[in-house]
């Protein structure tokens, strides 16, 4: 790319995301997060080209994130996505004279890490307030320990009977298993909606966004009396549930799909061929399906 101080923002976003996808080979989950942040940033910043972006505009966007009630860690992650793009274009010779990256203000991460989780009994209570799609979103998240981006990107090609296989965070192959009841209800959903690819689509064929999934999932929790729900709490709930049922550290790491090299590489192949049995024993054994 040649030096260009009037690059339109939309073109810049497309170029940066292509760089992330094809040169850096970032995971689908990371790319999805970056796209969402770029769209949100574009909607909040009045500049039409990179050269018009100012430090104040960026800080105003950050303040908007805080007013939405997002925690500091989430805001700082979004800031990192945007700053990474700015640095990419600086390296490519694009001039942004009104942008001083060192003056972009990150949030102080002072609040404690949230440790919300739900028991099986509480999940059953919530499921009683769910419609068809809400039931599936909540149940699959709790059964399988899915990240919301993994849930959002589920396709028919990922599903084989009760097993879901996909490439998760960090490019790591992920295998999870759902309960029999979830499989039966999912089949009903697929047939009734004539699903032939992605599972969660609007009537016009476009995919539901992560934010739309969050909204759908939050409603039954609110009706059940749980006001502080966020989707990742279901992943914490999954982890707590399998630990209470006797999961070893190795089993927990593999079932959660963690890619921490220090902890998980020692056990990378330790459960090959045994994941179905782990889910049956730790998630579905001895409970009504």
PDB file of C-alpha atoms in Angstrom:
ATOM      1  CA  UNK A   1       0.000   0.000   0.000  1.00  0.00           C
ATOM      2  CA  UNK A   2       1.244   3.465  -0.838  1.00  0.00           C
ATOM      3  CA  UNK A   3       1.098   6.426   1.436  1.00  0.00           C
ATOM      4  CA  UNK A   4      -2.438   7.805   1.453  1.00  0.00           C
ATOM      5  CA  UNK A   5      -3.658  10.358   3.942  1.00  0.00           C
ATOM      6  CA  UNK A   6      -7.274  10.366   2.719  1.00  0.00           C
ATOM      7  CA  UNK A   7      -8.052   6.671   2.897  1.00  0.00           C
ATOM      8  CA  UNK A   8     -11.808   6.231   3.568  1.00  0.00           C
ATOM      9  CA  UNK A   9     -12.499   4.550   6.873  1.00  0.00           C
ATOM     10  CA  UNK A  10     -14.547   1.713   5.349  1.00  0.00           C
ATOM     11  CA  UNK A  11     -11.724   0.867   2.951  1.00  0.00           C
ATOM     12  CA  UNK A  12      -9.213   1.037   5.790  1.00  0.00           C
ATOM     13  CA  UNK A  13     -11.246  -1.364   7.940  1.00  0.00           C
ATOM     14  CA  UNK A  14     -11.550  -3.831   5.058  1.00  0.00           C
ATOM     15  CA  UNK A  15      -7.827  -3.729   4.365  1.00  0.00           C
ATOM     16  CA  UNK A  16      -6.890  -4.152   8.020  1.00  0.00           C
ATOM     17  CA  UNK A  17      -9.280  -7.078   8.517  1.00  0.00           C
ATOM     18  CA  UNK A  18      -7.927  -8.767   5.385  1.00  0.00           C
ATOM     19  CA  UNK A  19      -4.429  -8.355   6.812  1.00  0.00           C
ATOM     20  CA  UNK A  20      -5.571  -9.918  10.102  1.00  0.00           C
ATOM     21  CA  UNK A  21      -7.273 -12.817   8.332  1.00  0.00           C
ATOM     22  CA  UNK A  22      -4.866 -13.715   5.537  1.00  0.00           C
ATOM     23  CA  UNK A  23      -1.475 -12.459   6.730  1.00  0.00           C
ATOM     24  CA  UNK A  24      -1.745 -12.819  10.494  1.00  0.00           C
ATOM     25  CA  UNK A  25      -4.161 -15.777  10.136  1.00  0.00           C
ATOM     26  CA  UNK A  26      -6.138 -14.804  13.202  1.00  0.00           C
ATOM     27  CA  UNK A  27      -8.898 -17.108  14.438  1.00  0.00           C
ATOM     28  CA  UNK A  28     -12.519 -16.720  13.391  1.00  0.00           C
ATOM     29  CA  UNK A  29     -13.394 -15.655  16.941  1.00  0.00           C
ATOM     30  CA  UNK A  30     -10.748 -12.897  16.971  1.00  0.00           C
ATOM     31  CA  UNK A  31     -11.804 -11.676  13.534  1.00  0.00           C
ATOM     32  CA  UNK A  32     -15.453 -11.621  14.602  1.00  0.00           C
ATOM     33  CA  UNK A  33     -14.553  -9.536  17.660  1.00  0.00           C
ATOM     34  CA  UNK A  34     -12.475  -7.128  15.572  1.00  0.00           C
ATOM     35  CA  UNK A  35     -15.245  -6.683  12.997  1.00  0.00           C
ATOM     36  CA  UNK A  36     -17.765  -5.881  15.716  1.00  0.00           C
ATOM     37  CA  UNK A  37     -15.438  -3.332  17.321  1.00  0.00           C
ATOM     38  CA  UNK A  38     -14.681  -1.700  13.955  1.00  0.00           C
ATOM     39  CA  UNK A  39     -18.399  -1.338  13.174  1.00  0.00           C
ATOM     40  CA  UNK A  40     -19.081   0.124  16.599  1.00  0.00           C
ATOM     41  CA  UNK A  41     -16.143   2.519  16.291  1.00  0.00           C
ATOM     42  CA  UNK A  42     -17.253   3.624  12.816  1.00  0.00           C
ATOM     43  CA  UNK A  43     -20.792   4.320  14.032  1.00  0.00           C
ATOM     44  CA  UNK A  44     -19.475   6.559  16.826  1.00  0.00           C
ATOM     45  CA  UNK A  45     -16.747   8.524  15.037  1.00  0.00           C
ATOM     46  CA  UNK A  46     -17.765  11.291  12.578  1.00  0.00           C
ATOM     47  CA  UNK A  47     -14.532  11.158  10.537  1.00  0.00           C
ATOM     48  CA  UNK A  48     -14.835   9.873   6.961  1.00  0.00           C
ATOM     49  CA  UNK A  49     -11.135   9.123   6.433  1.00  0.00           C
ATOM     50  CA  UNK A  50      -8.239   7.977   8.582  1.00  0.00           C
ATOM     51  CA  UNK A  51      -6.552  11.366   8.334  1.00  0.00           C
ATOM     52  CA  UNK A  52      -9.568  13.006  10.013  1.00  0.00           C
ATOM     53  CA  UNK A  53      -9.570  10.804  13.108  1.00  0.00           C
ATOM     54  CA  UNK A  54      -8.620  12.692  16.268  1.00  0.00           C
ATOM     55  CA  UNK A  55      -7.544  11.581  19.698  1.00  0.00           C
ATOM     56  CA  UNK A  56     -10.618  13.263  21.167  1.00  0.00           C
ATOM     57  CA  UNK A  57     -12.937  11.277  18.915  1.00  0.00           C
ATOM     58  CA  UNK A  58     -11.338   8.044  20.078  1.00  0.00           C
ATOM     59  CA  UNK A  59     -11.591   9.036  23.733  1.00  0.00           C
ATOM     60  CA  UNK A  60     -15.240  10.030  23.216  1.00  0.00           C
ATOM     61  CA  UNK A  61     -15.885   6.554  21.804  1.00  0.00           C
ATOM     62  CA  UNK A  62     -14.197   5.034  24.861  1.00  0.00           C
ATOM     63  CA  UNK A  63     -16.406   7.127  27.155  1.00  0.00           C
ATOM     64  CA  UNK A  64     -19.451   5.809  25.288  1.00  0.00           C
ATOM     65  CA  UNK A  65     -18.351   2.252  26.045  1.00  0.00           C
ATOM     66  CA  UNK A  66     -18.149   3.104  29.750  1.00  0.00           C
ATOM     67  CA  UNK A  67     -21.626   4.684  29.717  1.00  0.00           C
ATOM     68  CA  UNK A  68     -23.006   1.417  28.342  1.00  0.00           C
ATOM     69  CA  UNK A  69     -21.904  -0.241  31.559  1.00  0.00           C
ATOM     70  CA  UNK A  70     -19.092  -2.349  30.092  1.00  0.00           C
ATOM     71  CA  UNK A  71     -16.357  -3.322  32.502  1.00  0.00           C
ATOM     72  CA  UNK A  72     -12.836  -1.950  32.202  1.00  0.00           C
ATOM     73  CA  UNK A  73     -11.320  -5.163  30.884  1.00  0.00           C
ATOM     74  CA  UNK A  74     -13.818  -5.347  28.009  1.00  0.00           C
ATOM     75  CA  UNK A  75     -13.294  -1.682  27.137  1.00  0.00           C
ATOM     76  CA  UNK A  76      -9.510  -2.044  27.169  1.00  0.00           C
ATOM     77  CA  UNK A  77      -9.733  -5.079  24.900  1.00  0.00           C
ATOM     78  CA  UNK A  78     -11.745  -3.019  22.409  1.00  0.00           C
ATOM     79  CA  UNK A  79      -9.236  -0.174  22.674  1.00  0.00           C
ATOM     80  CA  UNK A  80      -6.440  -2.632  21.850  1.00  0.00           C
ATOM     81  CA  UNK A  81      -8.252  -3.702  18.671  1.00  0.00           C
ATOM     82  CA  UNK A  82      -8.591  -0.106  17.487  1.00  0.00           C
ATOM     83  CA  UNK A  83      -5.061   0.919  18.449  1.00  0.00           C
ATOM     84  CA  UNK A  84      -3.652  -2.143  16.662  1.00  0.00           C
ATOM     85  CA  UNK A  85      -5.337  -0.915  13.482  1.00  0.00           C
ATOM     86  CA  UNK A  86      -3.932   2.602  13.917  1.00  0.00           C
ATOM     87  CA  UNK A  87      -0.424   1.210  14.366  1.00  0.00           C
ATOM     88  CA  UNK A  88      -0.789  -0.965  11.297  1.00  0.00           C
ATOM     89  CA  UNK A  89      -1.603   2.046   9.130  1.00  0.00           C
ATOM     90  CA  UNK A  90       1.102   4.161  10.723  1.00  0.00           C
ATOM     91  CA  UNK A  91       3.577   1.435   9.762  1.00  0.00           C
ATOM     92  CA  UNK A  92       2.150   1.485   6.223  1.00  0.00           C
ATOM     93  CA  UNK A  93       2.798   5.221   5.929  1.00  0.00           C
ATOM     94  CA  UNK A  94      -0.723   6.577   6.401  1.00  0.00           C
ATOM     95  CA  UNK A  95      -0.696   9.964   8.114  1.00  0.00           C
ATOM     96  CA  UNK A  96      -3.121  10.656  10.955  1.00  0.00           C
ATOM     97  CA  UNK A  97      -1.917  14.065  12.166  1.00  0.00           C
ATOM     98  CA  UNK A  98      -4.638  14.600  14.774  1.00  0.00           C
ATOM     99  CA  UNK A  99      -4.231  11.197  16.375  1.00  0.00           C
ATOM    100  CA  UNK A 100      -1.826  10.753  19.279  1.00  0.00           C
ATOM    101  CA  UNK A 101      -1.930   7.109  20.325  1.00  0.00           C
ATOM    102  CA  UNK A 102      -0.120   7.791  23.587  1.00  0.00           C
ATOM    103  CA  UNK A 103      -3.000  10.085  24.611  1.00  0.00           C
ATOM    104  CA  UNK A 104      -5.682   7.416  24.152  1.00  0.00           C
ATOM    105  CA  UNK A 105      -6.869   6.776  27.690  1.00  0.00           C
ATOM    106  CA  UNK A 106      -7.291   3.185  28.826  1.00  0.00           C
ATOM    107  CA  UNK A 107      -9.541   2.317  31.740  1.00  0.00           C
ATOM    108  CA  UNK A 108      -8.187   1.421  35.154  1.00  0.00           C
ATOM    109  CA  UNK A 109      -8.936  -2.245  35.788  1.00  0.00           C
ATOM    110  CA  UNK A 110      -9.829  -1.886  39.442  1.00  0.00           C
ATOM    111  CA  UNK A 111     -13.047  -3.862  39.680  1.00  0.00           C
ATOM    112  CA  UNK A 112     -12.799  -7.503  40.814  1.00  0.00           C
ATOM    113  CA  UNK A 113     -13.211 -10.276  38.263  1.00  0.00           C
ATOM    114  CA  UNK A 114     -16.813 -11.395  38.140  1.00  0.00           C
ATOM    115  CA  UNK A 115     -17.352 -14.971  39.330  1.00  0.00           C
ATOM    116  CA  UNK A 116     -21.009 -15.478  38.513  1.00  0.00           C
ATOM    117  CA  UNK A 117     -22.061 -19.063  37.888  1.00  0.00           C
ATOM    118  CA  UNK A 118     -25.295 -21.019  37.953  1.00  0.00           C
ATOM    119  CA  UNK A 119     -26.107 -24.456  39.294  1.00  0.00           C
ATOM    120  CA  UNK A 120     -27.934 -27.129  37.300  1.00  0.00           C
ATOM    121  CA  UNK A 121     -31.072 -26.369  39.282  1.00  0.00           C
ATOM    122  CA  UNK A 122     -30.860 -22.669  38.456  1.00  0.00           C
ATOM    123  CA  UNK A 123     -30.324 -23.417  34.772  1.00  0.00           C
ATOM    124  CA  UNK A 124     -33.430 -25.619  34.786  1.00  0.00           C
ATOM    125  CA  UNK A 125     -35.336 -22.733  36.359  1.00  0.00           C
ATOM    126  CA  UNK A 126     -34.151 -20.368  33.608  1.00  0.00           C
ATOM    127  CA  UNK A 127     -35.015 -22.857  30.849  1.00  0.00           C
ATOM    128  CA  UNK A 128     -38.635 -22.693  32.016  1.00  0.00           C
ATOM    129  CA  UNK A 129     -38.763 -19.061  30.837  1.00  0.00           C
ATOM    130  CA  UNK A 130     -37.159 -19.716  27.427  1.00  0.00           C
ATOM    131  CA  UNK A 131     -38.687 -19.808  23.980  1.00  0.00           C
ATOM    132  CA  UNK A 132     -37.322 -22.297  21.448  1.00  0.00           C
ATOM    133  CA  UNK A 133     -34.176 -20.447  20.407  1.00  0.00           C
ATOM    134  CA  UNK A 134     -33.436 -19.168  23.920  1.00  0.00           C
ATOM    135  CA  UNK A 135     -33.654 -22.717  25.283  1.00  0.00           C
ATOM    136  CA  UNK A 136     -31.120 -23.937  22.744  1.00  0.00           C
ATOM    137  CA  UNK A 137     -28.719 -21.032  23.303  1.00  0.00           C
ATOM    138  CA  UNK A 138     -28.731 -21.443  27.079  1.00  0.00           C
ATOM    139  CA  UNK A 139     -28.706 -25.241  27.078  1.00  0.00           C
ATOM    140  CA  UNK A 140     -25.903 -25.620  24.525  1.00  0.00           C
ATOM    141  CA  UNK A 141     -23.793 -23.038  26.355  1.00  0.00           C
ATOM    142  CA  UNK A 142     -24.225 -24.847  29.669  1.00  0.00           C
ATOM    143  CA  UNK A 143     -23.935 -28.371  28.229  1.00  0.00           C
ATOM    144  CA  UNK A 144     -20.845 -27.646  26.171  1.00  0.00           C
ATOM    145  CA  UNK A 145     -19.069 -24.700  27.807  1.00  0.00           C
ATOM    146  CA  UNK A 146     -19.201 -22.690  24.590  1.00  0.00           C
ATOM    147  CA  UNK A 147     -17.843 -19.195  24.201  1.00  0.00           C
ATOM    148  CA  UNK A 148     -20.501 -16.914  22.739  1.00  0.00           C
ATOM    149  CA  UNK A 149     -18.543 -16.463  19.517  1.00  0.00           C
ATOM    150  CA  UNK A 150     -18.332 -20.244  19.168  1.00  0.00           C
ATOM    151  CA  UNK A 151     -22.075 -20.461  19.775  1.00  0.00           C
ATOM    152  CA  UNK A 152     -22.809 -17.749  17.240  1.00  0.00           C
ATOM    153  CA  UNK A 153     -20.709 -19.409  14.525  1.00  0.00           C
ATOM    154  CA  UNK A 154     -22.208 -22.898  14.837  1.00  0.00           C
ATOM    155  CA  UNK A 155     -22.961 -24.556  11.498  1.00  0.00           C
ATOM    156  CA  UNK A 156     -24.475 -27.870  10.477  1.00  0.00           C
ATOM    157  CA  UNK A 157     -21.052 -28.993   9.308  1.00  0.00           C
ATOM    158  CA  UNK A 158     -19.852 -28.735  12.944  1.00  0.00           C
ATOM    159  CA  UNK A 159     -22.443 -31.217  14.255  1.00  0.00           C
ATOM    160  CA  UNK A 160     -22.307 -35.002  14.170  1.00  0.00           C
ATOM    161  CA  UNK A 161     -25.019 -36.648  16.257  1.00  0.00           C
ATOM    162  CA  UNK A 162     -24.400 -35.218  19.788  1.00  0.00           C
ATOM    163  CA  UNK A 163     -20.839 -34.078  19.025  1.00  0.00           C
ATOM    164  CA  UNK A 164     -19.821 -30.569  17.966  1.00  0.00           C
ATOM    165  CA  UNK A 165     -16.382 -30.133  16.409  1.00  0.00           C
ATOM    166  CA  UNK A 166     -14.906 -26.812  15.341  1.00  0.00           C
ATOM    167  CA  UNK A 167     -11.761 -24.720  15.470  1.00  0.00           C
ATOM    168  CA  UNK A 168     -11.874 -22.669  18.645  1.00  0.00           C
ATOM    169  CA  UNK A 169      -9.902 -19.815  20.145  1.00  0.00           C
ATOM    170  CA  UNK A 170      -6.250 -19.782  19.116  1.00  0.00           C
ATOM    171  CA  UNK A 171      -6.880 -22.161  16.199  1.00  0.00           C
ATOM    172  CA  UNK A 172      -7.242 -25.151  18.545  1.00  0.00           C
ATOM    173  CA  UNK A 173      -9.506 -28.011  17.466  1.00  0.00           C
ATOM    174  CA  UNK A 174     -12.422 -28.206  19.882  1.00  0.00           C
ATOM    175  CA  UNK A 175     -14.716 -31.157  20.516  1.00  0.00           C
ATOM    176  CA  UNK A 176     -17.747 -30.895  22.798  1.00  0.00           C
ATOM    177  CA  UNK A 177     -20.867 -32.989  23.370  1.00  0.00           C
ATOM    178  CA  UNK A 178     -24.471 -32.022  24.035  1.00  0.00           C
ATOM    179  CA  UNK A 179     -27.136 -33.864  26.032  1.00  0.00           C
ATOM    180  CA  UNK A 180     -29.698 -36.096  24.315  1.00  0.00           C
ATOM    181  CA  UNK A 181     -32.478 -33.626  25.064  1.00  0.00           C
ATOM    182  CA  UNK A 182     -30.492 -30.786  23.514  1.00  0.00           C
ATOM    183  CA  UNK A 183     -29.814 -32.884  20.410  1.00  0.00           C
ATOM    184  CA  UNK A 184     -33.521 -33.698  20.022  1.00  0.00           C
ATOM    185  CA  UNK A 185     -34.573 -30.072  20.380  1.00  0.00           C
ATOM    186  CA  UNK A 186     -31.805 -28.916  18.076  1.00  0.00           C
ATOM    187  CA  UNK A 187     -33.009 -31.344  15.419  1.00  0.00           C
ATOM    188  CA  UNK A 188     -36.520 -29.900  15.753  1.00  0.00           C
ATOM    189  CA  UNK A 189     -35.089 -26.393  15.310  1.00  0.00           C
ATOM    190  CA  UNK A 190     -33.075 -27.389  12.239  1.00  0.00           C
ATOM    191  CA  UNK A 191     -36.050 -29.072  10.592  1.00  0.00           C
ATOM    192  CA  UNK A 192     -38.632 -26.408  11.458  1.00  0.00           C
ATOM    193  CA  UNK A 193     -36.375 -23.564  10.278  1.00  0.00           C
ATOM    194  CA  UNK A 194     -35.001 -25.495   7.302  1.00  0.00           C
ATOM    195  CA  UNK A 195     -31.469 -24.741   8.417  1.00  0.00           C
ATOM    196  CA  UNK A 196     -28.852 -25.681   5.819  1.00  0.00           C
ATOM    197  CA  UNK A 197     -25.742 -23.949   7.216  1.00  0.00           C
ATOM    198  CA  UNK A 198     -25.499 -21.535  10.166  1.00  0.00           C
ATOM    199  CA  UNK A 199     -27.867 -22.329  13.035  1.00  0.00           C
ATOM    200  CA  UNK A 200     -28.868 -18.849  14.187  1.00  0.00           C
ATOM    201  CA  UNK A 201     -30.295 -16.840  11.313  1.00  0.00           C
ATOM    202  CA  UNK A 202     -32.850 -14.088  10.951  1.00  0.00           C
ATOM    203  CA  UNK A 203     -35.838 -14.547   8.603  1.00  0.00           C
ATOM    204  CA  UNK A 204     -33.929 -12.646   5.897  1.00  0.00           C
ATOM    205  CA  UNK A 205     -31.041 -15.108   6.090  1.00  0.00           C
ATOM    206  CA  UNK A 206     -28.503 -12.882   7.853  1.00  0.00           C
ATOM    207  CA  UNK A 207     -26.793 -14.173  10.973  1.00  0.00           C
ATOM    208  CA  UNK A 208     -27.789 -13.022  14.438  1.00  0.00           C
ATOM    209  CA  UNK A 209     -25.007 -10.914  15.922  1.00  0.00           C
ATOM    210  CA  UNK A 210     -23.252 -11.632  19.197  1.00  0.00           C
ATOM    211  CA  UNK A 211     -25.091  -8.691  20.754  1.00  0.00           C
ATOM    212  CA  UNK A 212     -28.441 -10.060  19.565  1.00  0.00           C
ATOM    213  CA  UNK A 213     -27.621 -13.458  21.045  1.00  0.00           C
ATOM    214  CA  UNK A 214     -26.676 -11.803  24.349  1.00  0.00           C
ATOM    215  CA  UNK A 215     -30.029 -10.000  24.388  1.00  0.00           C
ATOM    216  CA  UNK A 216     -31.959 -13.202  23.674  1.00  0.00           C
ATOM    217  CA  UNK A 217     -30.129 -15.096  26.414  1.00  0.00           C
ATOM    218  CA  UNK A 218     -30.423 -12.316  28.980  1.00  0.00           C
ATOM    219  CA  UNK A 219     -34.241 -12.200  28.853  1.00  0.00           C
ATOM    220  CA  UNK A 220     -35.045 -15.575  30.507  1.00  0.00           C
ATOM    221  CA  UNK A 221     -32.390 -15.024  33.181  1.00  0.00           C
ATOM    222  CA  UNK A 222     -33.995 -11.687  34.019  1.00  0.00           C
ATOM    223  CA  UNK A 223     -37.432 -13.284  34.211  1.00  0.00           C
ATOM    224  CA  UNK A 224     -36.028 -15.980  36.502  1.00  0.00           C
ATOM    225  CA  UNK A 225     -34.699 -13.309  38.860  1.00  0.00           C
ATOM    226  CA  UNK A 226     -31.030 -13.266  37.815  1.00  0.00           C
ATOM    227  CA  UNK A 227     -30.179  -9.641  37.034  1.00  0.00           C
ATOM    228  CA  UNK A 228     -26.421  -9.885  36.544  1.00  0.00           C
ATOM    229  CA  UNK A 229     -26.303 -12.408  33.695  1.00  0.00           C
ATOM    230  CA  UNK A 230     -23.653 -12.308  30.988  1.00  0.00           C
ATOM    231  CA  UNK A 231     -23.102 -15.195  28.526  1.00  0.00           C
ATOM    232  CA  UNK A 232     -19.586 -16.077  29.683  1.00  0.00           C
ATOM    233  CA  UNK A 233     -21.096 -16.940  33.080  1.00  0.00           C
ATOM    234  CA  UNK A 234     -22.450 -20.083  31.440  1.00  0.00           C
ATOM    235  CA  UNK A 235     -18.877 -21.114  30.637  1.00  0.00           C
ATOM    236  CA  UNK A 236     -17.955 -20.562  34.293  1.00  0.00           C
ATOM    237  CA  UNK A 237     -21.045 -22.591  35.202  1.00  0.00           C
ATOM    238  CA  UNK A 238     -19.945 -25.421  32.923  1.00  0.00           C
ATOM    239  CA  UNK A 239     -16.493 -25.447  34.558  1.00  0.00           C
ATOM    240  CA  UNK A 240     -17.919 -25.402  38.083  1.00  0.00           C
ATOM    241  CA  UNK A 241     -20.407 -28.145  37.222  1.00  0.00           C
ATOM    242  CA  UNK A 242     -17.819 -30.591  35.875  1.00  0.00           C
ATOM    243  CA  UNK A 243     -15.465 -29.858  38.769  1.00  0.00           C
ATOM    244  CA  UNK A 244     -18.230 -30.612  41.274  1.00  0.00           C
ATOM    245  CA  UNK A 245     -18.776 -33.887  39.445  1.00  0.00           C
ATOM    246  CA  UNK A 246     -15.154 -34.909  39.837  1.00  0.00           C
ATOM    247  CA  UNK A 247     -13.379 -33.639  36.709  1.00  0.00           C
ATOM    248  CA  UNK A 248      -9.604 -33.785  36.914  1.00  0.00           C
ATOM    249  CA  UNK A 249      -7.468 -30.816  35.883  1.00  0.00           C
ATOM    250  CA  UNK A 250      -6.646 -32.564  32.613  1.00  0.00           C
ATOM    251  CA  UNK A 251     -10.309 -33.245  31.875  1.00  0.00           C
ATOM    252  CA  UNK A 252     -11.320 -29.688  32.734  1.00  0.00           C
ATOM    253  CA  UNK A 253      -8.644 -28.175  30.500  1.00  0.00           C
ATOM    254  CA  UNK A 254      -9.585 -30.357  27.531  1.00  0.00           C
ATOM    255  CA  UNK A 255     -13.348 -29.967  27.958  1.00  0.00           C
ATOM    256  CA  UNK A 256     -13.002 -26.183  28.172  1.00  0.00           C
ATOM    257  CA  UNK A 257     -10.712 -26.087  25.145  1.00  0.00           C
ATOM    258  CA  UNK A 258      -8.049 -23.968  26.816  1.00  0.00           C
ATOM    259  CA  UNK A 259      -4.971 -23.280  24.687  1.00  0.00           C
ATOM    260  CA  UNK A 260      -2.581 -22.197  27.439  1.00  0.00           C
ATOM    261  CA  UNK A 261       0.691 -23.773  26.374  1.00  0.00           C
ATOM    262  CA  UNK A 262       2.086 -24.057  29.879  1.00  0.00           C
ATOM    263  CA  UNK A 263      -0.887 -26.013  31.223  1.00  0.00           C
ATOM    264  CA  UNK A 264      -2.595 -27.777  28.367  1.00  0.00           C
ATOM    265  CA  UNK A 265       0.131 -28.892  25.935  1.00  0.00           C
ATOM    266  CA  UNK A 266       1.206 -31.612  28.376  1.00  0.00           C
ATOM    267  CA  UNK A 267      -2.282 -33.083  28.075  1.00  0.00           C
ATOM    268  CA  UNK A 268      -2.999 -32.182  24.448  1.00  0.00           C
ATOM    269  CA  UNK A 269      -3.672 -35.771  23.366  1.00  0.00           C
ATOM    270  CA  UNK A 270      -4.525 -37.138  26.783  1.00  0.00           C
ATOM    271  CA  UNK A 271      -8.245 -37.459  26.048  1.00  0.00           C
ATOM    272  CA  UNK A 272      -8.201 -38.326  22.348  1.00  0.00           C
ATOM    273  CA  UNK A 273     -11.152 -40.624  21.711  1.00  0.00           C
ATOM    274  CA  UNK A 274     -12.458 -40.212  25.263  1.00  0.00           C
ATOM    275  CA  UNK A 275     -14.281 -36.868  25.112  1.00  0.00           C
ATOM    276  CA  UNK A 276     -17.734 -38.406  24.626  1.00  0.00           C
ATOM    277  CA  UNK A 277     -17.219 -40.532  27.736  1.00  0.00           C
ATOM    278  CA  UNK A 278     -16.051 -37.487  29.720  1.00  0.00           C
ATOM    279  CA  UNK A 279     -19.140 -35.481  28.789  1.00  0.00           C
ATOM    280  CA  UNK A 280     -21.380 -38.462  29.525  1.00  0.00           C
ATOM    281  CA  UNK A 281     -19.859 -39.006  32.967  1.00  0.00           C
ATOM    282  CA  UNK A 282     -19.303 -35.399  34.045  1.00  0.00           C
ATOM    283  CA  UNK A 283     -22.211 -33.568  32.391  1.00  0.00           C
ATOM    284  CA  UNK A 284     -24.975 -36.050  31.561  1.00  0.00           C
ATOM    285  CA  UNK A 285     -24.449 -39.150  33.687  1.00  0.00           C
ATOM    286  CA  UNK A 286     -27.041 -39.742  36.387  1.00  0.00           C
ATOM    287  CA  UNK A 287     -29.287 -36.805  35.435  1.00  0.00           C
ATOM    288  CA  UNK A 288     -32.477 -36.682  33.417  1.00  0.00           C
ATOM    289  CA  UNK A 289     -31.861 -36.084  29.727  1.00  0.00           C
TER     290      UNK A 289
END
